[in-house]
Amino acid sequence: MDPIFYLLLPLVLFTILLYPLLRKAVSLLEIFVNKYIQQANASSQPAQAASPKTDPAKTLLNLKLLAYERIILFIERMKPDSLIPRTLTPSLTGKEYQLALINEIRREFEYNLSQQLYLSENAWTVTVNYKDNIITLINSASADCPPTDTAADLARKILEQYITSDIKTDRTLQIIKSDLQ
């Protein structure tokens, strides 16, 4: 037989026998490197290593803060001096505009309905009362307008009644903010 064959035969047998051992060594080296990387990441981010008992409390606090923020935004958007410039369409009649305003308020309210889970009972009650008072104000102003009035006429009447009404947006916001503290 050829002398090369005698030289290659032990090399092939040696490689076949050592392949599993070599593969195991590479696997252990990979595990070691991954653990080292995880330890390095954990030591550079100690804030994420907080105990799991505080995470639900932080999450609940964040949800409460977001709920109060959204309710405050809802109230600000429902103020007639904010609502009317956003929704005024001069081509509508007074009655059509009344319905458009009430639908807008209800849509915004429904969008924020789930926030009651995170608000105090008092804050939610104040919010619902504020919404109802604004709707009552719109209906009252609409009742005072003749059927021929335009949306702009109704808007003017709503703003006039809002200014003279006892609806205090600042007081409502103050009550909600005090519940948060």
Short mmCIF file of N, CA and C in Angstrom, two decimals:
data_model
loop_
_atom_site.label_atom_id
_atom_site.label_comp_id
_atom_site.label_asym_id
_atom_site.label_seq_id
_atom_site.Cartn_x
_atom_site.Cartn_y
_atom_site.Cartn_z
N MET A 1 0.81 -1.16 0.00
CA MET A 1 0.00 0.00 0.00
C MET A 1 0.87 1.25 0.00
N ASP A 2 0.22 2.27 -0.30
CA ASP A 2 0.90 3.53 -0.47
C ASP A 2 1.32 4.08 0.90
N PRO A 3 2.50 4.68 1.00
CA PRO A 3 2.95 5.22 2.29
C PRO A 3 2.08 6.38 2.78
N ILE A 4 1.45 7.12 1.91
CA ILE A 4 0.58 8.23 2.32
C ILE A 4 -0.64 7.67 3.06
N PHE A 5 -1.12 6.52 2.61
CA PHE A 5 -2.25 5.90 3.25
C PHE A 5 -1.94 5.60 4.71
N TYR A 6 -0.72 5.11 4.97
CA TYR A 6 -0.33 4.78 6.34
C TYR A 6 -0.20 6.03 7.21
N LEU A 7 0.10 7.13 6.59
CA LEU A 7 0.21 8.37 7.34
C LEU A 7 -1.17 9.01 7.59
N LEU A 8 -2.06 8.88 6.63
CA LEU A 8 -3.39 9.48 6.75
C LEU A 8 -4.33 8.68 7.65
N LEU A 9 -4.16 7.38 7.67
CA LEU A 9 -5.04 6.52 8.46
C LEU A 9 -5.03 6.90 9.94
N PRO A 10 -3.88 7.04 10.59
CA PRO A 10 -3.91 7.43 12.01
C PRO A 10 -4.47 8.84 12.21
N LEU A 11 -4.21 9.74 11.27
CA LEU A 11 -4.72 11.10 11.38
C LEU A 11 -6.27 11.11 11.31
N VAL A 12 -6.85 10.34 10.41
CA VAL A 12 -8.30 10.27 10.27
C VAL A 12 -8.91 9.63 11.53
N LEU A 13 -8.33 8.54 12.01
CA LEU A 13 -8.82 7.88 13.22
C LEU A 13 -8.72 8.81 14.43
N PHE A 14 -7.63 9.51 14.54
CA PHE A 14 -7.43 10.46 15.64
C PHE A 14 -8.49 11.56 15.61
N THR A 15 -8.79 12.08 14.42
CA THR A 15 -9.78 13.14 14.27
C THR A 15 -11.18 12.62 14.60
N ILE A 16 -11.51 11.44 14.14
CA ILE A 16 -12.84 10.86 14.40
C ILE A 16 -13.04 10.62 15.88
N LEU A 17 -12.02 10.14 16.56
CA LEU A 17 -12.13 9.86 17.98
C LEU A 17 -12.16 11.14 18.82
N LEU A 18 -11.46 12.16 18.43
CA LEU A 18 -11.40 13.39 19.20
C LEU A 18 -12.51 14.39 18.87
N TYR A 19 -13.26 14.17 17.78
CA TYR A 19 -14.30 15.11 17.39
C TYR A 19 -15.33 15.34 18.50
N PRO A 20 -15.89 14.31 19.15
CA PRO A 20 -16.86 14.56 20.23
C PRO A 20 -16.26 15.37 21.38
N LEU A 21 -15.01 15.07 21.69
CA LEU A 21 -14.35 15.79 22.78
C LEU A 21 -14.14 17.26 22.38
N LEU A 22 -13.74 17.51 21.18
CA LEU A 22 -13.55 18.86 20.69
C LEU A 22 -14.88 19.63 20.65
N ARG A 23 -15.92 18.96 20.23
CA ARG A 23 -17.24 19.59 20.19
C ARG A 23 -17.72 19.96 21.60
N LYS A 24 -17.51 19.09 22.56
CA LYS A 24 -17.88 19.36 23.95
C LYS A 24 -17.09 20.56 24.49
N ALA A 25 -15.84 20.65 24.15
CA ALA A 25 -15.01 21.77 24.61
C ALA A 25 -15.52 23.09 24.04
N VAL A 26 -15.90 23.12 22.79
CA VAL A 26 -16.44 24.33 22.18
C VAL A 26 -17.76 24.72 22.83
N SER A 27 -18.60 23.72 23.13
CA SER A 27 -19.88 23.98 23.79
C SER A 27 -19.68 24.57 25.18
N LEU A 28 -18.75 24.02 25.95
CA LEU A 28 -18.46 24.56 27.29
C LEU A 28 -17.89 25.97 27.20
N LEU A 29 -17.06 26.22 26.23
CA LEU A 29 -16.50 27.55 26.04
C LEU A 29 -17.61 28.56 25.70
N GLU A 30 -18.58 28.14 24.89
CA GLU A 30 -19.71 29.01 24.54
C GLU A 30 -20.54 29.33 25.78
N ILE A 31 -20.79 28.35 26.62
CA ILE A 31 -21.55 28.57 27.85
C ILE A 31 -20.81 29.54 28.76
N PHE A 32 -19.52 29.35 28.89
CA PHE A 32 -18.71 30.22 29.72
C PHE A 32 -18.76 31.67 29.22
N VAL A 33 -18.65 31.88 27.93
CA VAL A 33 -18.67 33.22 27.36
C VAL A 33 -20.04 33.87 27.58
N ASN A 34 -21.13 33.12 27.40
CA ASN A 34 -22.48 33.67 27.61
C ASN A 34 -22.69 34.08 29.06
N LYS A 35 -22.23 33.27 30.00
CA LYS A 35 -22.37 33.62 31.42
C LYS A 35 -21.54 34.86 31.74
N TYR A 36 -20.40 34.97 31.18
CA TYR A 36 -19.56 36.14 31.41
C TYR A 36 -20.24 37.40 30.89
N ILE A 37 -20.85 37.32 29.72
CA ILE A 37 -21.55 38.46 29.14
C ILE A 37 -22.75 38.84 30.00
N GLN A 38 -23.49 37.86 30.49
CA GLN A 38 -24.64 38.14 31.36
C GLN A 38 -24.21 38.81 32.65
N GLN A 39 -23.13 38.36 33.24
CA GLN A 39 -22.64 38.97 34.47
C GLN A 39 -22.18 40.40 34.22
N ALA A 40 -21.54 40.62 33.10
CA ALA A 40 -21.10 41.97 32.76
C ALA A 40 -22.29 42.90 32.56
N ASN A 41 -23.33 42.43 31.91
CA ASN A 41 -24.54 43.23 31.71
C ASN A 41 -25.25 43.49 33.03
N ALA A 42 -25.31 42.50 33.89
CA ALA A 42 -26.00 42.66 35.18
C ALA A 42 -25.27 43.65 36.07
N SER A 43 -23.97 43.66 36.04
CA SER A 43 -23.22 44.58 36.89
C SER A 43 -23.27 46.01 36.35
N SER A 44 -23.48 46.18 35.05
CA SER A 44 -23.55 47.53 34.49
C SER A 44 -24.96 48.11 34.57
N GLN A 45 -25.97 47.29 34.91
CA GLN A 45 -27.35 47.76 35.03
C GLN A 45 -27.94 47.32 36.36
N PRO A 46 -27.50 47.91 37.48
CA PRO A 46 -28.01 47.48 38.77
C PRO A 46 -29.47 47.87 39.01
N ALA A 47 -29.98 48.88 38.29
CA ALA A 47 -31.37 49.31 38.50
C ALA A 47 -32.35 48.24 38.05
N GLN A 48 -31.97 47.44 37.08
CA GLN A 48 -32.87 46.39 36.61
C GLN A 48 -32.87 45.19 37.54
N ALA A 49 -31.94 45.12 38.45
CA ALA A 49 -31.85 44.00 39.35
C ALA A 49 -32.68 44.21 40.60
N ALA A 50 -33.64 45.14 40.55
CA ALA A 50 -34.50 45.41 41.71
C ALA A 50 -35.34 44.18 42.03
N SER A 51 -35.75 44.12 43.26
CA SER A 51 -36.50 42.93 43.67
C SER A 51 -37.84 42.88 42.96
N PRO A 52 -38.31 41.68 42.63
CA PRO A 52 -39.55 41.55 41.90
C PRO A 52 -40.77 42.01 42.69
N LYS A 53 -40.65 42.15 44.00
CA LYS A 53 -41.78 42.57 44.82
C LYS A 53 -42.13 44.04 44.59
N THR A 54 -41.16 44.86 44.18
CA THR A 54 -41.42 46.28 43.96
C THR A 54 -41.92 46.57 42.55
N ASP A 55 -41.69 45.69 41.61
CA ASP A 55 -42.10 45.94 40.24
C ASP A 55 -43.62 46.11 40.09
N PRO A 56 -44.47 45.25 40.68
CA PRO A 56 -45.91 45.48 40.55
C PRO A 56 -46.35 46.81 41.18
N ALA A 57 -45.74 47.20 42.28
CA ALA A 57 -46.09 48.46 42.91
C ALA A 57 -45.72 49.64 42.01
N LYS A 58 -44.55 49.56 41.40
CA LYS A 58 -44.14 50.63 40.48
C LYS A 58 -45.05 50.67 39.26
N THR A 59 -45.42 49.51 38.77
CA THR A 59 -46.31 49.45 37.62
C THR A 59 -47.66 50.06 37.95
N LEU A 60 -48.20 49.72 39.12
CA LEU A 60 -49.49 50.28 39.53
C LEU A 60 -49.41 51.79 39.71
N LEU A 61 -48.33 52.26 40.29
CA LEU A 61 -48.15 53.70 40.46
C LEU A 61 -48.09 54.40 39.10
N ASN A 62 -47.37 53.81 38.16
CA ASN A 62 -47.29 54.40 36.82
C ASN A 62 -48.65 54.42 36.15
N LEU A 63 -49.43 53.36 36.31
CA LEU A 63 -50.77 53.33 35.73
C LEU A 63 -51.67 54.38 36.36
N LYS A 64 -51.55 54.57 37.67
CA LYS A 64 -52.35 55.60 38.34
C LYS A 64 -51.98 56.98 37.84
N LEU A 65 -50.69 57.23 37.73
CA LEU A 65 -50.24 58.54 37.24
C LEU A 65 -50.74 58.80 35.82
N LEU A 66 -50.67 57.79 34.98
CA LEU A 66 -51.16 57.95 33.61
C LEU A 66 -52.67 58.18 33.58
N ALA A 67 -53.40 57.52 34.46
CA ALA A 67 -54.85 57.70 34.52
C ALA A 67 -55.20 59.12 34.94
N TYR A 68 -54.53 59.61 35.97
CA TYR A 68 -54.79 60.99 36.41
C TYR A 68 -54.41 61.98 35.31
N GLU A 69 -53.32 61.70 34.64
CA GLU A 69 -52.89 62.58 33.55
C GLU A 69 -53.94 62.62 32.44
N ARG A 70 -54.47 61.46 32.08
CA ARG A 70 -55.47 61.42 31.01
C ARG A 70 -56.78 62.08 31.43
N ILE A 71 -57.16 61.94 32.69
CA ILE A 71 -58.40 62.57 33.14
C ILE A 71 -58.24 64.09 33.18
N ILE A 72 -57.09 64.56 33.60
CA ILE A 72 -56.84 66.00 33.60
C ILE A 72 -56.88 66.53 32.16
N LEU A 73 -56.29 65.78 31.25
CA LEU A 73 -56.33 66.17 29.83
C LEU A 73 -57.77 66.16 29.32
N PHE A 74 -58.56 65.16 29.72
CA PHE A 74 -59.97 65.10 29.33
C PHE A 74 -60.72 66.36 29.78
N ILE A 75 -60.53 66.73 31.03
CA ILE A 75 -61.22 67.90 31.56
C ILE A 75 -60.78 69.17 30.83
N GLU A 76 -59.49 69.29 30.59
CA GLU A 76 -59.00 70.45 29.84
C GLU A 76 -59.60 70.51 28.44
N ARG A 77 -59.75 69.36 27.80
CA ARG A 77 -60.30 69.33 26.44
C ARG A 77 -61.80 69.58 26.41
N MET A 78 -62.49 69.35 27.53
CA MET A 78 -63.94 69.54 27.59
C MET A 78 -64.35 70.96 27.98
N LYS A 79 -63.40 71.77 28.40
CA LYS A 79 -63.72 73.17 28.70
C LYS A 79 -64.26 73.79 27.42
N PRO A 80 -65.38 74.51 27.51
CA PRO A 80 -65.94 75.10 26.29
C PRO A 80 -64.96 75.98 25.51
N ASP A 81 -64.09 76.69 26.21
CA ASP A 81 -63.13 77.54 25.48
C ASP A 81 -62.04 76.72 24.79
N SER A 82 -61.97 75.43 25.07
CA SER A 82 -61.06 74.53 24.36
C SER A 82 -61.83 73.67 23.35
N LEU A 83 -63.01 73.24 23.75
CA LEU A 83 -63.83 72.36 22.92
C LEU A 83 -64.35 73.06 21.66
N ILE A 84 -64.83 74.27 21.82
CA ILE A 84 -65.46 74.98 20.70
C ILE A 84 -64.49 75.29 19.56
N PRO A 85 -63.30 75.83 19.81
CA PRO A 85 -62.39 76.09 18.68
C PRO A 85 -61.99 74.82 17.92
N ARG A 86 -61.94 73.69 18.61
CA ARG A 86 -61.57 72.43 17.94
C ARG A 86 -62.69 71.86 17.09
N THR A 87 -63.94 72.16 17.46
CA THR A 87 -65.06 71.48 16.81
C THR A 87 -65.96 72.39 15.97
N LEU A 88 -65.76 73.68 16.02
CA LEU A 88 -66.68 74.60 15.34
C LEU A 88 -66.62 74.42 13.83
N THR A 89 -67.79 74.12 13.27
CA THR A 89 -67.95 74.00 11.82
C THR A 89 -69.05 74.99 11.42
N PRO A 90 -68.68 76.10 10.80
CA PRO A 90 -69.66 77.16 10.51
C PRO A 90 -70.84 76.71 9.65
N SER A 91 -70.68 75.67 8.87
CA SER A 91 -71.76 75.25 7.97
C SER A 91 -72.89 74.51 8.70
N LEU A 92 -72.67 74.14 9.97
CA LEU A 92 -73.71 73.42 10.72
C LEU A 92 -74.74 74.38 11.29
N THR A 93 -75.94 73.86 11.50
CA THR A 93 -76.96 74.62 12.22
C THR A 93 -76.66 74.51 13.71
N GLY A 94 -77.37 75.28 14.50
CA GLY A 94 -77.17 75.24 15.94
C GLY A 94 -77.47 73.87 16.52
N LYS A 95 -78.57 73.26 16.05
CA LYS A 95 -78.96 71.93 16.55
C LYS A 95 -77.93 70.87 16.17
N GLU A 96 -77.44 70.92 14.93
CA GLU A 96 -76.42 69.97 14.49
C GLU A 96 -75.14 70.13 15.30
N TYR A 97 -74.80 71.38 15.57
CA TYR A 97 -73.58 71.63 16.34
C TYR A 97 -73.73 71.16 17.79
N GLN A 98 -74.92 71.32 18.34
CA GLN A 98 -75.18 70.82 19.69
C GLN A 98 -74.93 69.30 19.73
N LEU A 99 -75.48 68.58 18.77
CA LEU A 99 -75.28 67.13 18.72
C LEU A 99 -73.81 66.77 18.50
N ALA A 100 -73.13 67.54 17.67
CA ALA A 100 -71.70 67.28 17.42
C ALA A 100 -70.88 67.47 18.69
N LEU A 101 -71.19 68.53 19.45
CA LEU A 101 -70.46 68.77 20.70
C LEU A 101 -70.71 67.65 21.72
N ILE A 102 -71.96 67.26 21.87
CA ILE A 102 -72.29 66.21 22.83
C ILE A 102 -71.66 64.88 22.41
N ASN A 103 -71.68 64.60 21.12
CA ASN A 103 -71.04 63.36 20.64
C ASN A 103 -69.53 63.39 20.89
N GLU A 104 -68.92 64.54 20.69
CA GLU A 104 -67.48 64.67 20.94
C GLU A 104 -67.17 64.43 22.42
N ILE A 105 -67.97 65.00 23.30
CA ILE A 105 -67.76 64.81 24.75
C ILE A 105 -67.93 63.34 25.11
N ARG A 106 -68.96 62.73 24.60
CA ARG A 106 -69.20 61.30 24.91
C ARG A 106 -68.09 60.42 24.36
N ARG A 107 -67.61 60.73 23.18
CA ARG A 107 -66.51 59.95 22.58
C ARG A 107 -65.25 60.06 23.43
N GLU A 108 -64.93 61.26 23.82
CA GLU A 108 -63.75 61.47 24.68
C GLU A 108 -63.92 60.76 26.02
N PHE A 109 -65.13 60.84 26.57
CA PHE A 109 -65.39 60.21 27.86
C PHE A 109 -65.27 58.69 27.75
N GLU A 110 -65.84 58.12 26.71
CA GLU A 110 -65.75 56.67 26.51
C GLU A 110 -64.31 56.23 26.32
N TYR A 111 -63.54 57.06 25.66
CA TYR A 111 -62.12 56.74 25.46
C TYR A 111 -61.39 56.65 26.80
N ASN A 112 -61.81 57.47 27.76
CA ASN A 112 -61.15 57.51 29.06
C ASN A 112 -61.89 56.73 30.14
N LEU A 113 -62.89 55.99 29.78
CA LEU A 113 -63.73 55.28 30.74
C LEU A 113 -62.95 54.30 31.59
N SER A 114 -61.99 53.63 31.03
CA SER A 114 -61.23 52.63 31.79
C SER A 114 -60.34 53.24 32.87
N GLN A 115 -60.15 54.55 32.83
CA GLN A 115 -59.28 55.20 33.81
C GLN A 115 -59.87 55.16 35.22
N GLN A 116 -61.18 54.90 35.32
CA GLN A 116 -61.80 54.86 36.63
C GLN A 116 -61.22 53.74 37.50
N LEU A 117 -60.59 52.76 36.88
CA LEU A 117 -59.96 51.68 37.65
C LEU A 117 -58.84 52.21 38.54
N TYR A 118 -58.18 53.26 38.11
CA TYR A 118 -56.99 53.75 38.79
C TYR A 118 -57.23 55.06 39.55
N LEU A 119 -58.40 55.66 39.38
CA LEU A 119 -58.71 56.92 40.07
C LEU A 119 -59.42 56.62 41.38
N SER A 120 -59.33 57.57 42.29
CA SER A 120 -60.10 57.44 43.52
C SER A 120 -61.58 57.66 43.19
N GLU A 121 -62.42 57.21 44.08
CA GLU A 121 -63.88 57.37 43.89
C GLU A 121 -64.23 58.85 43.74
N ASN A 122 -63.61 59.67 44.58
CA ASN A 122 -63.88 61.11 44.55
C ASN A 122 -63.46 61.72 43.21
N ALA A 123 -62.28 61.37 42.72
CA ALA A 123 -61.79 61.93 41.46
C ALA A 123 -62.69 61.51 40.30
N TRP A 124 -63.13 60.27 40.30
CA TRP A 124 -64.00 59.81 39.22
C TRP A 124 -65.36 60.51 39.28
N THR A 125 -65.91 60.66 40.47
CA THR A 125 -67.21 61.34 40.64
C THR A 125 -67.13 62.79 40.16
N VAL A 126 -66.06 63.46 40.52
CA VAL A 126 -65.87 64.86 40.09
C VAL A 126 -65.77 64.93 38.56
N THR A 127 -65.09 63.97 37.97
CA THR A 127 -64.94 63.95 36.51
C THR A 127 -66.28 63.74 35.81
N VAL A 128 -67.05 62.76 36.30
CA VAL A 128 -68.36 62.49 35.70
C VAL A 128 -69.29 63.70 35.87
N ASN A 129 -69.27 64.30 37.04
CA ASN A 129 -70.11 65.49 37.28
C ASN A 129 -69.72 66.64 36.35
N TYR A 130 -68.42 66.82 36.15
CA TYR A 130 -67.96 67.89 35.26
C TYR A 130 -68.47 67.64 33.84
N LYS A 131 -68.33 66.42 33.37
CA LYS A 131 -68.82 66.08 32.03
C LYS A 131 -70.32 66.35 31.92
N ASP A 132 -71.07 65.89 32.91
CA ASP A 132 -72.53 66.09 32.89
C ASP A 132 -72.88 67.58 32.92
N ASN A 133 -72.14 68.36 33.70
CA ASN A 133 -72.40 69.80 33.78
C ASN A 133 -72.14 70.50 32.44
N ILE A 134 -71.11 70.08 31.74
CA ILE A 134 -70.80 70.68 30.44
C ILE A 134 -71.89 70.32 29.43
N ILE A 135 -72.36 69.07 29.46
CA ILE A 135 -73.44 68.66 28.55
C ILE A 135 -74.71 69.44 28.87
N THR A 136 -75.00 69.61 30.15
CA THR A 136 -76.18 70.39 30.56
C THR A 136 -76.06 71.83 30.09
N LEU A 137 -74.87 72.40 30.20
CA LEU A 137 -74.63 73.77 29.74
C LEU A 137 -74.88 73.89 28.23
N ILE A 138 -74.40 72.93 27.47
CA ILE A 138 -74.60 72.94 26.01
C ILE A 138 -76.09 72.84 25.68
N ASN A 139 -76.78 71.95 26.35
CA ASN A 139 -78.22 71.78 26.10
C ASN A 139 -79.00 73.04 26.49
N SER A 140 -78.61 73.65 27.60
CA SER A 140 -79.27 74.86 28.05
C SER A 140 -79.06 76.01 27.06
N ALA A 141 -77.83 76.15 26.59
CA ALA A 141 -77.54 77.20 25.61
C ALA A 141 -78.29 76.94 24.31
N SER A 142 -78.39 75.71 23.92
CA SER A 142 -79.12 75.35 22.70
C SER A 142 -80.62 75.65 22.85
N ALA A 143 -81.15 75.41 24.03
CA ALA A 143 -82.57 75.68 24.26
C ALA A 143 -82.86 77.18 24.21
N ASP A 144 -81.87 77.99 24.56
CA ASP A 144 -82.05 79.45 24.54
C ASP A 144 -81.91 80.05 23.14
N CYS A 145 -81.42 79.26 22.20
CA CYS A 145 -81.21 79.77 20.83
C CYS A 145 -82.41 79.43 19.95
N PRO A 146 -82.78 80.34 19.06
CA PRO A 146 -83.84 80.02 18.09
C PRO A 146 -83.35 78.95 17.10
N PRO A 147 -84.27 78.20 16.51
CA PRO A 147 -83.87 77.12 15.60
C PRO A 147 -83.10 77.59 14.37
N THR A 148 -83.18 78.85 14.05
CA THR A 148 -82.49 79.37 12.86
C THR A 148 -81.04 79.76 13.13
N ASP A 149 -80.59 79.70 14.39
CA ASP A 149 -79.22 80.10 14.72
C ASP A 149 -78.20 79.13 14.12
N THR A 150 -77.04 79.69 13.82
CA THR A 150 -75.96 78.89 13.25
C THR A 150 -75.11 78.29 14.37
N ALA A 151 -74.15 77.48 13.99
CA ALA A 151 -73.23 76.88 14.96
C ALA A 151 -72.44 77.97 15.68
N ALA A 152 -72.06 79.02 14.97
CA ALA A 152 -71.30 80.12 15.59
C ALA A 152 -72.15 80.83 16.65
N ASP A 153 -73.45 80.99 16.37
CA ASP A 153 -74.33 81.62 17.35
C ASP A 153 -74.44 80.77 18.62
N LEU A 154 -74.59 79.46 18.42
CA LEU A 154 -74.66 78.55 19.56
C LEU A 154 -73.34 78.56 20.33
N ALA A 155 -72.23 78.56 19.63
CA ALA A 155 -70.92 78.60 20.29
C ALA A 155 -70.78 79.84 21.16
N ARG A 156 -71.21 80.97 20.62
CA ARG A 156 -71.15 82.22 21.38
C ARG A 156 -72.02 82.12 22.64
N LYS A 157 -73.21 81.57 22.49
CA LYS A 157 -74.13 81.42 23.62
C LYS A 157 -73.55 80.47 24.68
N ILE A 158 -72.93 79.40 24.24
CA ILE A 158 -72.31 78.44 25.18
C ILE A 158 -71.21 79.13 25.97
N LEU A 159 -70.36 79.87 25.29
CA LEU A 159 -69.27 80.57 25.97
C LEU A 159 -69.79 81.61 26.95
N GLU A 160 -70.84 82.33 26.56
CA GLU A 160 -71.43 83.32 27.47
C GLU A 160 -71.97 82.65 28.73
N GLN A 161 -72.67 81.54 28.55
CA GLN A 161 -73.23 80.84 29.71
C GLN A 161 -72.12 80.20 30.55
N TYR A 162 -71.07 79.74 29.91
CA TYR A 162 -69.96 79.13 30.64
C TYR A 162 -69.29 80.16 31.55
N ILE A 163 -69.11 81.35 31.03
CA ILE A 163 -68.46 82.42 31.81
C ILE A 163 -69.29 82.77 33.03
N THR A 164 -70.60 82.80 32.88
CA THR A 164 -71.47 83.18 34.00
C THR A 164 -71.90 81.99 34.85
N SER A 165 -71.56 80.77 34.45
CA SER A 165 -72.02 79.58 35.18
C SER A 165 -71.17 79.35 36.43
N ASP A 166 -71.63 78.40 37.22
CA ASP A 166 -70.87 78.03 38.42
C ASP A 166 -69.98 76.83 38.17
N ILE A 167 -69.76 76.47 36.92
CA ILE A 167 -68.85 75.38 36.57
C ILE A 167 -67.43 75.91 36.72
N LYS A 168 -66.73 75.36 37.66
CA LYS A 168 -65.37 75.81 37.95
C LYS A 168 -64.37 74.72 37.56
N THR A 169 -63.81 74.86 36.39
CA THR A 169 -62.86 73.88 35.89
C THR A 169 -61.62 73.84 36.78
N ASP A 170 -61.15 75.00 37.21
CA ASP A 170 -59.96 75.03 38.05
C ASP A 170 -60.18 74.29 39.36
N ARG A 171 -61.35 74.45 39.93
CA ARG A 171 -61.68 73.76 41.19
C ARG A 171 -61.74 72.24 40.96
N THR A 172 -62.33 71.83 39.84
CA THR A 172 -62.39 70.40 39.51
C THR A 172 -61.00 69.82 39.37
N LEU A 173 -60.14 70.51 38.66
CA LEU A 173 -58.75 70.05 38.49
C LEU A 173 -58.01 70.01 39.82
N GLN A 174 -58.28 71.00 40.66
CA GLN A 174 -57.64 71.04 41.97
C GLN A 174 -58.04 69.84 42.83
N ILE A 175 -59.30 69.47 42.79
CA ILE A 175 -59.78 68.31 43.55
C ILE A 175 -59.10 67.03 43.04
N ILE A 176 -59.01 66.88 41.74
CA ILE A 176 -58.39 65.68 41.18
C ILE A 176 -56.90 65.64 41.52
N LYS A 177 -56.23 66.76 41.42
CA LYS A 177 -54.80 66.79 41.74
C LYS A 177 -54.55 66.52 43.22
N SER A 178 -55.44 67.01 44.08
CA SER A 178 -55.25 66.77 45.52
C SER A 178 -55.47 65.29 45.86
N ASP A 179 -56.33 64.60 45.12
CA ASP A 179 -56.51 63.16 45.31
C ASP A 179 -55.26 62.39 44.95
N LEU A 180 -54.53 62.90 44.01
CA LEU A 180 -53.31 62.23 43.57
C LEU A 180 -52.22 62.26 44.63
N GLN A 181 -52.21 63.31 45.43
CA GLN A 181 -51.16 63.45 46.43
C GLN A 181 -51.51 62.70 47.64
#
